[in-house]
Amino acid sequence: MPEKYKKVNQIYEGKAKKLYTLKGYQSLLLQEFKDDATAFNAQKRGEILNKGIINCELTTFIFTYLAKQGIRNHFVKQISPNEMIIKRLKIVPIEVVVRNIAAGSLLKKTNFKEGTLLSKPIVEFYYKDDLLGDPMINDSHALAMKIANENDLKVLKQMALKINLILKPFFLKRGMKLVDFKLEFGKDITGKILLGDEITPDTCRLWDKKTGKKLDKDRFRFDLGGVNEAYAEVRKRITGK
Ligand code: UDP
């Protein structure tokens, strides 16, 4: 790590990442990506080969691309294979899921069969709370809990749909269908909402355009085999490495 950024305290350890404060930079953090993989609210645990490096590279590539397309986000710079500098945000405790094709938990809430192309994208909110198991919530729940205001919710939906419009062709050009994905947002010191977290095969469902092969964390969740290979394949298709 360059001398410029010196880790001070670890302030958070999640399932896939750690966050550290930095000496001399109040408004920045260091985000470290781990190889650990978890699923089903951490009941299933494992490791995916080089996942920390792959997810750091992919998030760097995708957040840089999104910034060029006008999506404000927390990415500042990558400083090592699995570490990046990010802007410090006050996280909005809502996971925003966007769906283009029916899969995953949508199959339990609707009669859609897996693989059904949705006539328009579905946007869902989940309350980020491990003890509650991240339940799905609607706008009124979010307002009642005061975790976001009306304008925040409008911005979250608008940004999520715009990101979807940018990322669908981005992945398609690289031979993958963007089935669904999860986003997290936070506010900077001025109160502006920025995209945070990561965009990786941990947080997106990606299916090969031609064969429909799953190239994402579902291979780990459901023991489909070829997990390491799938992550390596997505890395190659996006970064060329
Ligand atoms: N997702 C995520 N973190 C979560 C829950 C979901 O990144 O805690 C992603 C998941 O990878 C998928 C999308 O959000 O791309 C929709 O997930 P779904 O609601 O179908 O839930 P899951 O099947 O992952 O339990």
PDB file of N, CA and C in Angstrom, residues 93-192:
ATOM      1  N   PRO A  93     -29.894   2.406   5.204  1.00  0.00           N
ATOM      2  CA  PRO A  93     -29.989   0.956   5.470  1.00  0.00           C
ATOM      3  C   PRO A  93     -31.062   0.235   4.639  1.00  0.00           C
ATOM      4  N   ILE A  94     -30.983   0.451   3.336  1.00  0.00           N
ATOM      5  CA  ILE A  94     -31.940  -0.166   2.411  1.00  0.00           C
ATOM      6  C   ILE A  94     -31.147  -0.803   1.271  1.00  0.00           C
ATOM      7  N   GLU A  95     -31.410  -2.087   1.005  1.00  0.00           N
ATOM      8  CA  GLU A  95     -30.827  -2.719  -0.165  1.00  0.00           C
ATOM      9  C   GLU A  95     -31.834  -2.565  -1.294  1.00  0.00           C
ATOM     10  N   VAL A  96     -31.365  -2.046  -2.412  1.00  0.00           N
ATOM     11  CA  VAL A  96     -32.258  -1.828  -3.556  1.00  0.00           C
ATOM     12  C   VAL A  96     -31.979  -2.928  -4.577  1.00  0.00           C
ATOM     13  N   VAL A  97     -32.983  -3.740  -4.857  1.00  0.00           N
ATOM     14  CA  VAL A  97     -32.829  -4.824  -5.832  1.00  0.00           C
ATOM     15  C   VAL A  97     -33.572  -4.446  -7.115  1.00  0.00           C
ATOM     16  N   VAL A  98     -32.911  -4.644  -8.250  1.00  0.00           N
ATOM     17  CA  VAL A  98     -33.548  -4.430  -9.551  1.00  0.00           C
ATOM     18  C   VAL A  98     -33.562  -5.770 -10.278  1.00  0.00           C
ATOM     19  N   ARG A  99     -34.700  -6.092 -10.885  1.00  0.00           N
ATOM     20  CA  ARG A  99     -34.834  -7.380 -11.579  1.00  0.00           C
ATOM     21  C   ARG A  99     -35.286  -7.182 -13.022  1.00  0.00           C
ATOM     22  N   ASN A 100     -34.613  -7.881 -13.917  1.00  0.00           N
ATOM     23  CA  ASN A 100     -35.003  -7.877 -15.331  1.00  0.00           C
ATOM     24  C   ASN A 100     -35.606  -9.206 -15.756  1.00  0.00           C
ATOM     25  N   ILE A 101     -35.159 -10.271 -15.114  1.00  0.00           N
ATOM     26  CA  ILE A 101     -35.583 -11.640 -15.431  1.00  0.00           C
ATOM     27  C   ILE A 101     -35.927 -12.312 -14.098  1.00  0.00           C
ATOM     28  N   ALA A 102     -36.977 -13.108 -14.077  1.00  0.00           N
ATOM     29  CA  ALA A 102     -37.401 -13.734 -12.819  1.00  0.00           C
ATOM     30  C   ALA A 102     -36.399 -14.783 -12.349  1.00  0.00           C
ATOM     31  N   ALA A 103     -35.995 -14.669 -11.080  1.00  0.00           N
ATOM     32  CA  ALA A 103     -35.069 -15.628 -10.466  1.00  0.00           C
ATOM     33  C   ALA A 103     -35.087 -15.396  -8.959  1.00  0.00           C
ATOM     34  N   GLY A 104     -34.434 -16.295  -8.234  1.00  0.00           N
ATOM     35  CA  GLY A 104     -34.222 -16.113  -6.798  1.00  0.00           C
ATOM     36  C   GLY A 104     -35.514 -15.943  -6.020  1.00  0.00           C
ATOM     37  N   SER A 105     -35.495 -14.999  -5.086  1.00  0.00           N
ATOM     38  CA  SER A 105     -36.623 -14.861  -4.161  1.00  0.00           C
ATOM     39  C   SER A 105     -37.902 -14.387  -4.845  1.00  0.00           C
ATOM     40  N   LEU A 106     -37.803 -13.827  -6.064  1.00  0.00           N
ATOM     41  CA  LEU A 106     -39.022 -13.401  -6.770  1.00  0.00           C
ATOM     42  C   LEU A 106     -39.923 -14.598  -7.072  1.00  0.00           C
ATOM     43  N   LEU A 107     -39.295 -15.789  -7.221  1.00  0.00           N
ATOM     44  CA  LEU A 107     -40.059 -16.986  -7.559  1.00  0.00           C
ATOM     45  C   LEU A 107     -40.945 -17.429  -6.396  1.00  0.00           C
ATOM     46  N   LYS A 108     -40.603 -16.938  -5.190  1.00  0.00           N
ATOM     47  CA  LYS A 108     -41.409 -17.300  -4.021  1.00  0.00           C
ATOM     48  C   LYS A 108     -42.510 -16.280  -3.756  1.00  0.00           C
ATOM     49  N   LYS A 109     -42.415 -15.110  -4.416  1.00  0.00           N
ATOM     50  CA  LYS A 109     -43.398 -14.052  -4.175  1.00  0.00           C
ATOM     51  C   LYS A 109     -44.414 -13.943  -5.297  1.00  0.00           C
ATOM     52  N   THR A 110     -44.098 -14.551  -6.439  1.00  0.00           N
ATOM     53  CA  THR A 110     -44.960 -14.427  -7.618  1.00  0.00           C
ATOM     54  C   THR A 110     -45.048 -15.795  -8.288  1.00  0.00           C
ATOM     55  N   ASN A 111     -45.861 -15.871  -9.355  1.00  0.00           N
ATOM     56  CA  ASN A 111     -45.951 -17.135 -10.099  1.00  0.00           C
ATOM     57  C   ASN A 111     -45.013 -17.185 -11.289  1.00  0.00           C
ATOM     58  N   PHE A 112     -44.131 -16.187 -11.414  1.00  0.00           N
ATOM     59  CA  PHE A 112     -43.191 -16.203 -12.534  1.00  0.00           C
ATOM     60  C   PHE A 112     -42.310 -17.439 -12.460  1.00  0.00           C
ATOM     61  N   LYS A 113     -42.086 -18.057 -13.629  1.00  0.00           N
ATOM     62  CA  LYS A 113     -41.141 -19.186 -13.698  1.00  0.00           C
ATOM     63  C   LYS A 113     -39.735 -18.619 -13.861  1.00  0.00           C
ATOM     64  N   GLU A 114     -38.725 -19.323 -13.334  1.00  0.00           N
ATOM     65  CA  GLU A 114     -37.350 -18.846 -13.475  1.00  0.00           C
ATOM     66  C   GLU A 114     -37.021 -18.608 -14.952  1.00  0.00           C
ATOM     67  N   GLY A 115     -36.461 -17.456 -15.241  1.00  0.00           N
ATOM     68  CA  GLY A 115     -36.051 -17.140 -16.615  1.00  0.00           C
ATOM     69  C   GLY A 115     -37.056 -16.284 -17.377  1.00  0.00           C
ATOM     70  N   THR A 116     -38.241 -16.058 -16.790  1.00  0.00           N
ATOM     71  CA  THR A 116     -39.242 -15.220 -17.474  1.00  0.00           C
ATOM     72  C   THR A 116     -38.727 -13.791 -17.578  1.00  0.00           C
ATOM     73  N   LEU A 117     -38.760 -13.255 -18.804  1.00  0.00           N
ATOM     74  CA  LEU A 117     -38.350 -11.866 -19.032  1.00  0.00           C
ATOM     75  C   LEU A 117     -39.464 -10.965 -18.511  1.00  0.00           C
ATOM     76  N   LEU A 118     -39.125 -10.057 -17.611  1.00  0.00           N
ATOM     77  CA  LEU A 118     -40.151  -9.178 -17.019  1.00  0.00           C
ATOM     78  C   LEU A 118     -40.460  -8.046 -18.007  1.00  0.00           C
ATOM     79  N   SER A 119     -41.747  -7.667 -18.109  1.00  0.00           N
ATOM     80  CA  SER A 119     -42.119  -6.660 -19.119  1.00  0.00           C
ATOM     81  C   SER A 119     -41.526  -5.303 -18.780  1.00  0.00           C
ATOM     82  N   LYS A 120     -41.349  -5.030 -17.492  1.00  0.00           N
ATOM     83  CA  LYS A 120     -40.540  -3.879 -17.084  1.00  0.00           C
ATOM     84  C   LYS A 120     -39.786  -4.228 -15.808  1.00  0.00           C
ATOM     85  N   PRO A 121     -38.659  -3.537 -15.547  1.00  0.00           N
ATOM     86  CA  PRO A 121     -37.870  -3.923 -14.378  1.00  0.00           C
ATOM     87  C   PRO A 121     -38.667  -3.767 -13.081  1.00  0.00           C
ATOM     88  N   ILE A 122     -38.413  -4.673 -12.147  1.00  0.00           N
ATOM     89  CA  ILE A 122     -39.020  -4.584 -10.814  1.00  0.00           C
ATOM     90  C   ILE A 122     -37.965  -4.002  -9.877  1.00  0.00           C
ATOM     91  N   VAL A 123     -38.360  -3.003  -9.086  1.00  0.00           N
ATOM     92  CA  VAL A 123     -37.456  -2.449  -8.066  1.00  0.00           C
ATOM     93  C   VAL A 123     -38.023  -2.832  -6.704  1.00  0.00           C
ATOM     94  N   GLU A 124     -37.171  -3.355  -5.828  1.00  0.00           N
ATOM     95  CA  GLU A 124     -37.609  -3.745  -4.482  1.00  0.00           C
ATOM     96  C   GLU A 124     -36.678  -3.139  -3.436  1.00  0.00           C
ATOM     97  N   PHE A 125     -37.232  -2.876  -2.256  1.00  0.00           N
ATOM     98  CA  PHE A 125     -36.436  -2.413  -1.117  1.00  0.00           C
ATOM     99  C   PHE A 125     -36.392  -3.512  -0.054  1.00  0.00           C
ATOM    100  N   TYR A 126     -35.214  -3.698   0.526  1.00  0.00           N
ATOM    101  CA  TYR A 126     -35.057  -4.613   1.672  1.00  0.00           C
ATOM    102  C   TYR A 126     -34.414  -3.820   2.803  1.00  0.00           C
ATOM    103  N   TYR A 127     -34.925  -4.013   4.009  1.00  0.00           N
ATOM    104  CA  TYR A 127     -34.369  -3.331   5.186  1.00  0.00           C
ATOM    105  C   TYR A 127     -33.113  -4.076   5.626  1.00  0.00           C
ATOM    106  N   LYS A 128     -31.971  -3.361   5.643  1.00  0.00           N
ATOM    107  CA  LYS A 128     -30.695  -3.974   6.016  1.00  0.00           C
ATOM    108  C   LYS A 128     -30.666  -4.215   7.511  1.00  0.00           C
ATOM    109  N   ASP A 129     -30.994  -5.413   7.919  1.00  0.00           N
ATOM    110  CA  ASP A 129     -30.976  -5.757   9.345  1.00  0.00           C
ATOM    111  C   ASP A 129     -30.799  -7.272   9.463  1.00  0.00           C
ATOM    112  N   ASP A 130     -29.573  -7.676   9.837  1.00  0.00           N
ATOM    113  CA  ASP A 130     -29.249  -9.100   9.896  1.00  0.00           C
ATOM    114  C   ASP A 130     -30.173  -9.878  10.826  1.00  0.00           C
ATOM    115  N   LEU A 131     -30.506  -9.268  11.977  1.00  0.00           N
ATOM    116  CA  LEU A 131     -31.349  -9.982  12.952  1.00  0.00           C
ATOM    117  C   LEU A 131     -32.735 -10.262  12.382  1.00  0.00           C
ATOM    118  N   LEU A 132     -33.243  -9.326  11.589  1.00  0.00           N
ATOM    119  CA  LEU A 132     -34.561  -9.530  10.968  1.00  0.00           C
ATOM    120  C   LEU A 132     -34.449 -10.340   9.677  1.00  0.00           C
ATOM    121  N   GLY A 133     -33.204 -10.570   9.215  1.00  0.00           N
ATOM    122  CA  GLY A 133     -33.001 -11.318   7.970  1.00  0.00           C
ATOM    123  C   GLY A 133     -33.297 -10.492   6.730  1.00  0.00           C
ATOM    124  N   ASP A 134     -33.005  -9.189   6.790  1.00  0.00           N
ATOM    125  CA  ASP A 134     -33.199  -8.284   5.639  1.00  0.00           C
ATOM    126  C   ASP A 134     -34.576  -8.428   4.985  1.00  0.00           C
ATOM    127  N   PRO A 135     -35.645  -8.105   5.707  1.00  0.00           N
ATOM    128  CA  PRO A 135     -36.991  -8.282   5.128  1.00  0.00           C
ATOM    129  C   PRO A 135     -37.289  -7.285   4.010  1.00  0.00           C
ATOM    130  N   MET A 136     -38.138  -7.689   3.081  1.00  0.00           N
ATOM    131  CA  MET A 136     -38.583  -6.757   2.040  1.00  0.00           C
ATOM    132  C   MET A 136     -39.520  -5.739   2.694  1.00  0.00           C
ATOM    133  N   ILE A 137     -39.349  -4.479   2.326  1.00  0.00           N
ATOM    134  CA  ILE A 137     -40.204  -3.417   2.869  1.00  0.00           C
ATOM    135  C   ILE A 137     -40.709  -2.553   1.714  1.00  0.00           C
ATOM    136  N   ASN A 138     -41.738  -1.748   1.983  1.00  0.00           N
ATOM    137  CA  ASN A 138     -42.176  -0.793   0.973  1.00  0.00           C
ATOM    138  C   ASN A 138     -41.874   0.625   1.451  1.00  0.00           C
ATOM    139  N   ASP A 139     -42.283   1.612   0.652  1.00  0.00           N
ATOM    140  CA  ASP A 139     -41.966   3.003   0.973  1.00  0.00           C
ATOM    141  C   ASP A 139     -42.498   3.389   2.350  1.00  0.00           C
ATOM    142  N   SER A 140     -43.734   2.963   2.666  1.00  0.00           N
ATOM    143  CA  SER A 140     -44.301   3.400   3.953  1.00  0.00           C
ATOM    144  C   SER A 140     -43.553   2.833   5.145  1.00  0.00           C
ATOM    145  N   HIS A 141     -43.046   1.602   5.008  1.00  0.00           N
ATOM    146  CA  HIS A 141     -42.220   1.063   6.105  1.00  0.00           C
ATOM    147  C   HIS A 141     -40.978   1.940   6.296  1.00  0.00           C
ATOM    148  N   ALA A 142     -40.331   2.270   5.175  1.00  0.00           N
ATOM    149  CA  ALA A 142     -39.090   3.062   5.246  1.00  0.00           C
ATOM    150  C   ALA A 142     -39.373   4.428   5.870  1.00  0.00           C
ATOM    151  N   LEU A 143     -40.498   5.044   5.490  1.00  0.00           N
ATOM    152  CA  LEU A 143     -40.846   6.367   6.031  1.00  0.00           C
ATOM    153  C   LEU A 143     -41.184   6.262   7.518  1.00  0.00           C
ATOM    154  N   ALA A 144     -41.954   5.232   7.887  1.00  0.00           N
ATOM    155  CA  ALA A 144     -42.346   5.062   9.293  1.00  0.00           C
ATOM    156  C   ALA A 144     -41.118   4.832  10.177  1.00  0.00           C
ATOM    157  N   MET A 145     -40.155   4.066   9.668  1.00  0.00           N
ATOM    158  CA  MET A 145     -38.933   3.790  10.450  1.00  0.00           C
ATOM    159  C   MET A 145     -37.962   4.962  10.391  1.00  0.00           C
ATOM    160  N   LYS A 146     -38.303   5.960   9.537  1.00  0.00           N
ATOM    161  CA  LYS A 146     -37.450   7.147   9.358  1.00  0.00           C
ATOM    162  C   LYS A 146     -36.031   6.779   8.908  1.00  0.00           C
ATOM    163  N   ILE A 147     -35.931   5.735   8.084  1.00  0.00           N
ATOM    164  CA  ILE A 147     -34.608   5.373   7.565  1.00  0.00           C
ATOM    165  C   ILE A 147     -34.342   6.086   6.247  1.00  0.00           C
ATOM    166  N   ALA A 148     -35.364   6.717   5.681  1.00  0.00           N
ATOM    167  CA  ALA A 148     -35.222   7.503   4.444  1.00  0.00           C
ATOM    168  C   ALA A 148     -36.437   8.410   4.344  1.00  0.00           C
ATOM    169  N   ASN A 149     -36.289   9.530   3.611  1.00  0.00           N
ATOM    170  CA  ASN A 149     -37.457  10.384   3.381  1.00  0.00           C
ATOM    171  C   ASN A 149     -37.974  10.179   1.953  1.00  0.00           C
ATOM    172  N   GLU A 150     -39.083  10.840   1.634  1.00  0.00           N
ATOM    173  CA  GLU A 150     -39.724  10.641   0.313  1.00  0.00           C
ATOM    174  C   GLU A 150     -38.730  10.884  -0.822  1.00  0.00           C
ATOM    175  N   ASN A 151     -37.965  11.978  -0.687  1.00  0.00           N
ATOM    176  CA  ASN A 151     -37.031  12.303  -1.760  1.00  0.00           C
ATOM    177  C   ASN A 151     -35.926  11.245  -1.879  1.00  0.00           C
ATOM    178  N   ASP A 152     -35.420  10.781  -0.729  1.00  0.00           N
ATOM    179  CA  ASP A 152     -34.395   9.721  -0.758  1.00  0.00           C
ATOM    180  C   ASP A 152     -34.909   8.512  -1.547  1.00  0.00           C
ATOM    181  N   LEU A 153     -36.155   8.119  -1.260  1.00  0.00           N
ATOM    182  CA  LEU A 153     -36.701   6.915  -1.905  1.00  0.00           C
ATOM    183  C   LEU A 153     -36.838   7.122  -3.408  1.00  0.00           C
ATOM    184  N   LYS A 154     -37.242   8.350  -3.776  1.00  0.00           N
ATOM    185  CA  LYS A 154     -37.363   8.671  -5.202  1.00  0.00           C
ATOM    186  C   LYS A 154     -35.988   8.589  -5.882  1.00  0.00           C
ATOM    187  N   VAL A 155     -34.986   9.169  -5.210  1.00  0.00           N
ATOM    188  CA  VAL A 155     -33.627   9.154  -5.779  1.00  0.00           C
ATOM    189  C   VAL A 155     -33.102   7.716  -5.876  1.00  0.00           C
ATOM    190  N   LEU A 156     -33.324   6.904  -4.837  1.00  0.00           N
ATOM    191  CA  LEU A 156     -32.852   5.504  -4.863  1.00  0.00           C
ATOM    192  C   LEU A 156     -33.433   4.774  -6.068  1.00  0.00           C
ATOM    193  N   LYS A 157     -34.759   4.948  -6.279  1.00  0.00           N
ATOM    194  CA  LYS A 157     -35.408   4.255  -7.403  1.00  0.00           C
ATOM    195  C   LYS A 157     -34.890   4.767  -8.735  1.00  0.00           C
ATOM    196  N   GLN A 158     -34.790   6.099  -8.860  1.00  0.00           N
ATOM    197  CA  GLN A 158     -34.314   6.681 -10.125  1.00  0.00           C
ATOM    198  C   GLN A 158     -32.896   6.233 -10.442  1.00  0.00           C
ATOM    199  N   MET A 159     -32.019   6.289  -9.431  1.00  0.00           N
ATOM    200  CA  MET A 159     -30.623   5.902  -9.670  1.00  0.00           C
ATOM    201  C   MET A 159     -30.529   4.419 -10.005  1.00  0.00           C
ATOM    202  N   ALA A 160     -31.302   3.584  -9.279  1.00  0.00           N
ATOM    203  CA  ALA A 160     -31.253   2.131  -9.512  1.00  0.00           C
ATOM    204  C   ALA A 160     -31.694   1.815 -10.941  1.00  0.00           C
ATOM    205  N   LEU A 161     -32.748   2.469 -11.415  1.00  0.00           N
ATOM    206  CA  LEU A 161     -33.239   2.194 -12.772  1.00  0.00           C
ATOM    207  C   LEU A 161     -32.262   2.712 -13.828  1.00  0.00           C
ATOM    208  N   LYS A 162     -31.627   3.853 -13.534  1.00  0.00           N
ATOM    209  CA  LYS A 162     -30.645   4.389 -14.481  1.00  0.00           C
ATOM    210  C   LYS A 162     -29.419   3.460 -14.549  1.00  0.00           C
ATOM    211  N   ILE A 163     -28.986   2.982 -13.395  1.00  0.00           N
ATOM    212  CA  ILE A 163     -27.856   2.042 -13.363  1.00  0.00           C
ATOM    213  C   ILE A 163     -28.206   0.776 -14.154  1.00  0.00           C
ATOM    214  N   ASN A 164     -29.454   0.323 -14.012  1.00  0.00           N
ATOM    215  CA  ASN A 164     -29.898  -0.845 -14.775  1.00  0.00           C
ATOM    216  C   ASN A 164     -29.804  -0.585 -16.280  1.00  0.00           C
ATOM    217  N   LEU A 165     -30.240   0.604 -16.702  1.00  0.00           N
ATOM    218  CA  LEU A 165     -30.192   0.944 -18.139  1.00  0.00           C
ATOM    219  C   LEU A 165     -28.756   0.985 -18.661  1.00  0.00           C
ATOM    220  N   ILE A 166     -27.819   1.352 -17.797  1.00  0.00           N
ATOM    221  CA  ILE A 166     -26.407   1.398 -18.201  1.00  0.00           C
ATOM    222  C   ILE A 166     -25.792  -0.005 -18.174  1.00  0.00           C
ATOM    223  N   LEU A 167     -26.114  -0.771 -17.135  1.00  0.00           N
ATOM    224  CA  LEU A 167     -25.425  -2.056 -16.955  1.00  0.00           C
ATOM    225  C   LEU A 167     -25.964  -3.192 -17.829  1.00  0.00           C
ATOM    226  N   LYS A 168     -27.251  -3.120 -18.190  1.00  0.00           N
ATOM    227  CA  LYS A 168     -27.789  -4.199 -19.045  1.00  0.00           C
ATOM    228  C   LYS A 168     -26.976  -4.326 -20.336  1.00  0.00           C
ATOM    229  N   PRO A 169     -26.821  -3.242 -21.119  1.00  0.00           N
ATOM    230  CA  PRO A 169     -25.999  -3.360 -22.336  1.00  0.00           C
ATOM    231  C   PRO A 169     -24.514  -3.587 -22.047  1.00  0.00           C
ATOM    232  N   PHE A 170     -24.025  -3.077 -20.908  1.00  0.00           N
ATOM    233  CA  PHE A 170     -22.621  -3.278 -20.522  1.00  0.00           C
ATOM    234  C   PHE A 170     -22.325  -4.787 -20.420  1.00  0.00           C
ATOM    235  N   PHE A 171     -23.196  -5.508 -19.705  1.00  0.00           N
ATOM    236  CA  PHE A 171     -22.971  -6.955 -19.542  1.00  0.00           C
ATOM    237  C   PHE A 171     -23.272  -7.711 -20.840  1.00  0.00           C
ATOM    238  N   LEU A 172     -24.317  -7.287 -21.546  1.00  0.00           N
ATOM    239  CA  LEU A 172     -24.697  -7.983 -22.778  1.00  0.00           C
ATOM    240  C   LEU A 172     -23.555  -7.952 -23.797  1.00  0.00           C
ATOM    241  N   LYS A 173     -22.891  -6.793 -23.888  1.00  0.00           N
ATOM    242  CA  LYS A 173     -21.745  -6.654 -24.802  1.00  0.00           C
ATOM    243  C   LYS A 173     -20.650  -7.650 -24.441  1.00  0.00           C
ATOM    244  N   ARG A 174     -20.622  -8.054 -23.180  1.00  0.00           N
ATOM    245  CA  ARG A 174     -19.606  -8.990 -22.704  1.00  0.00           C
ATOM    246  C   ARG A 174     -20.181 -10.402 -22.546  1.00  0.00           C
ATOM    247  N   GLY A 175     -21.294 -10.650 -23.234  1.00  0.00           N
ATOM    248  CA  GLY A 175     -21.854 -11.997 -23.309  1.00  0.00           C
ATOM    249  C   GLY A 175     -22.667 -12.455 -22.116  1.00  0.00           C
ATOM    250  N   MET A 176     -23.178 -11.497 -21.315  1.00  0.00           N
ATOM    251  CA  MET A 176     -23.941 -11.894 -20.125  1.00  0.00           C
ATOM    252  C   MET A 176     -25.263 -11.129 -20.013  1.00  0.00           C
ATOM    253  N   LYS A 177     -26.303 -11.852 -19.577  1.00  0.00           N
ATOM    254  CA  LYS A 177     -27.579 -11.198 -19.282  1.00  0.00           C
ATOM    255  C   LYS A 177     -27.582 -10.786 -17.817  1.00  0.00           C
ATOM    256  N   LEU A 178     -27.948  -9.541 -17.565  1.00  0.00           N
ATOM    257  CA  LEU A 178     -28.069  -9.053 -16.183  1.00  0.00           C
ATOM    258  C   LEU A 178     -29.478  -9.395 -15.701  1.00  0.00           C
ATOM    259  N   VAL A 179     -29.568 -10.476 -14.915  1.00  0.00           N
ATOM    260  CA  VAL A 179     -30.861 -11.003 -14.461  1.00  0.00           C
ATOM    261  C   VAL A 179     -31.427 -10.121 -13.351  1.00  0.00           C
ATOM    262  N   ASP A 180     -30.619  -9.896 -12.318  1.00  0.00           N
ATOM    263  CA  ASP A 180     -31.009  -9.008 -11.215  1.00  0.00           C
ATOM    264  C   ASP A 180     -29.761  -8.579 -10.462  1.00  0.00           C
ATOM    265  N   PHE A 181     -29.894  -7.592  -9.602  1.00  0.00           N
ATOM    266  CA  PHE A 181     -28.733  -7.141  -8.824  1.00  0.00           C
ATOM    267  C   PHE A 181     -29.193  -6.314  -7.633  1.00  0.00           C
ATOM    268  N   LYS A 182     -28.267  -6.150  -6.683  1.00  0.00           N
ATOM    269  CA  LYS A 182     -28.539  -5.415  -5.445  1.00  0.00           C
ATOM    270  C   LYS A 182     -27.605  -4.220  -5.348  1.00  0.00           C
ATOM    271  N   LEU A 183     -28.149  -3.087  -4.946  1.00  0.00           N
ATOM    272  CA  LEU A 183     -27.339  -1.874  -4.782  1.00  0.00           C
ATOM    273  C   LEU A 183     -27.494  -1.341  -3.367  1.00  0.00           C
ATOM    274  N   GLU A 184     -26.457  -0.612  -2.916  1.00  0.00           N
ATOM    275  CA  GLU A 184     -26.563   0.108  -1.645  1.00  0.00           C
ATOM    276  C   GLU A 184     -26.118   1.541  -1.873  1.00  0.00           C
ATOM    277  N   PHE A 185     -26.737   2.426  -1.121  1.00  0.00           N
ATOM    278  CA  PHE A 185     -26.467   3.854  -1.290  1.00  0.00           C
ATOM    279  C   PHE A 185     -26.143   4.481   0.054  1.00  0.00           C
ATOM    280  N   GLY A 186     -25.532   5.666  -0.007  1.00  0.00           N
ATOM    281  CA  GLY A 186     -25.268   6.409   1.227  1.00  0.00           C
ATOM    282  C   GLY A 186     -25.203   7.887   0.913  1.00  0.00           C
ATOM    283  N   LYS A 187     -25.165   8.702   1.976  1.00  0.00           N
ATOM    284  CA  LYS A 187     -25.105  10.151   1.792  1.00  0.00           C
ATOM    285  C   LYS A 187     -23.714  10.665   2.145  1.00  0.00           C
ATOM    286  N   ASP A 188     -23.209  11.588   1.317  1.00  0.00           N
ATOM    287  CA  ASP A 188     -21.925  12.208   1.646  1.00  0.00           C
ATOM    288  C   ASP A 188     -22.160  13.357   2.645  1.00  0.00           C
ATOM    289  N   ILE A 189     -21.097  14.078   2.997  1.00  0.00           N
ATOM    290  CA  ILE A 189     -21.254  15.102   4.039  1.00  0.00           C
ATOM    291  C   ILE A 189     -22.221  16.216   3.640  1.00  0.00           C
ATOM    292  N   THR A 190     -22.401  16.408   2.335  1.00  0.00           N
ATOM    293  CA  THR A 190     -23.335  17.450   1.891  1.00  0.00           C
ATOM    294  C   THR A 190     -24.772  16.928   1.813  1.00  0.00           C
ATOM    295  N   GLY A 191     -24.961  15.618   2.071  1.00  0.00           N
ATOM    296  CA  GLY A 191     -26.308  15.037   2.043  1.00  0.00           C
ATOM    297  C   GLY A 191     -26.689  14.456   0.684  1.00  0.00           C
ATOM    298  N   LYS A 192     -25.760  14.526  -0.265  1.00  0.00           N
ATOM    299  CA  LYS A 192     -26.032  13.972  -1.597  1.00  0.00           C
ATOM    300  C   LYS A 192     -25.998  12.445  -1.551  1.00  0.00           C
TER     301      LYS A 192
END
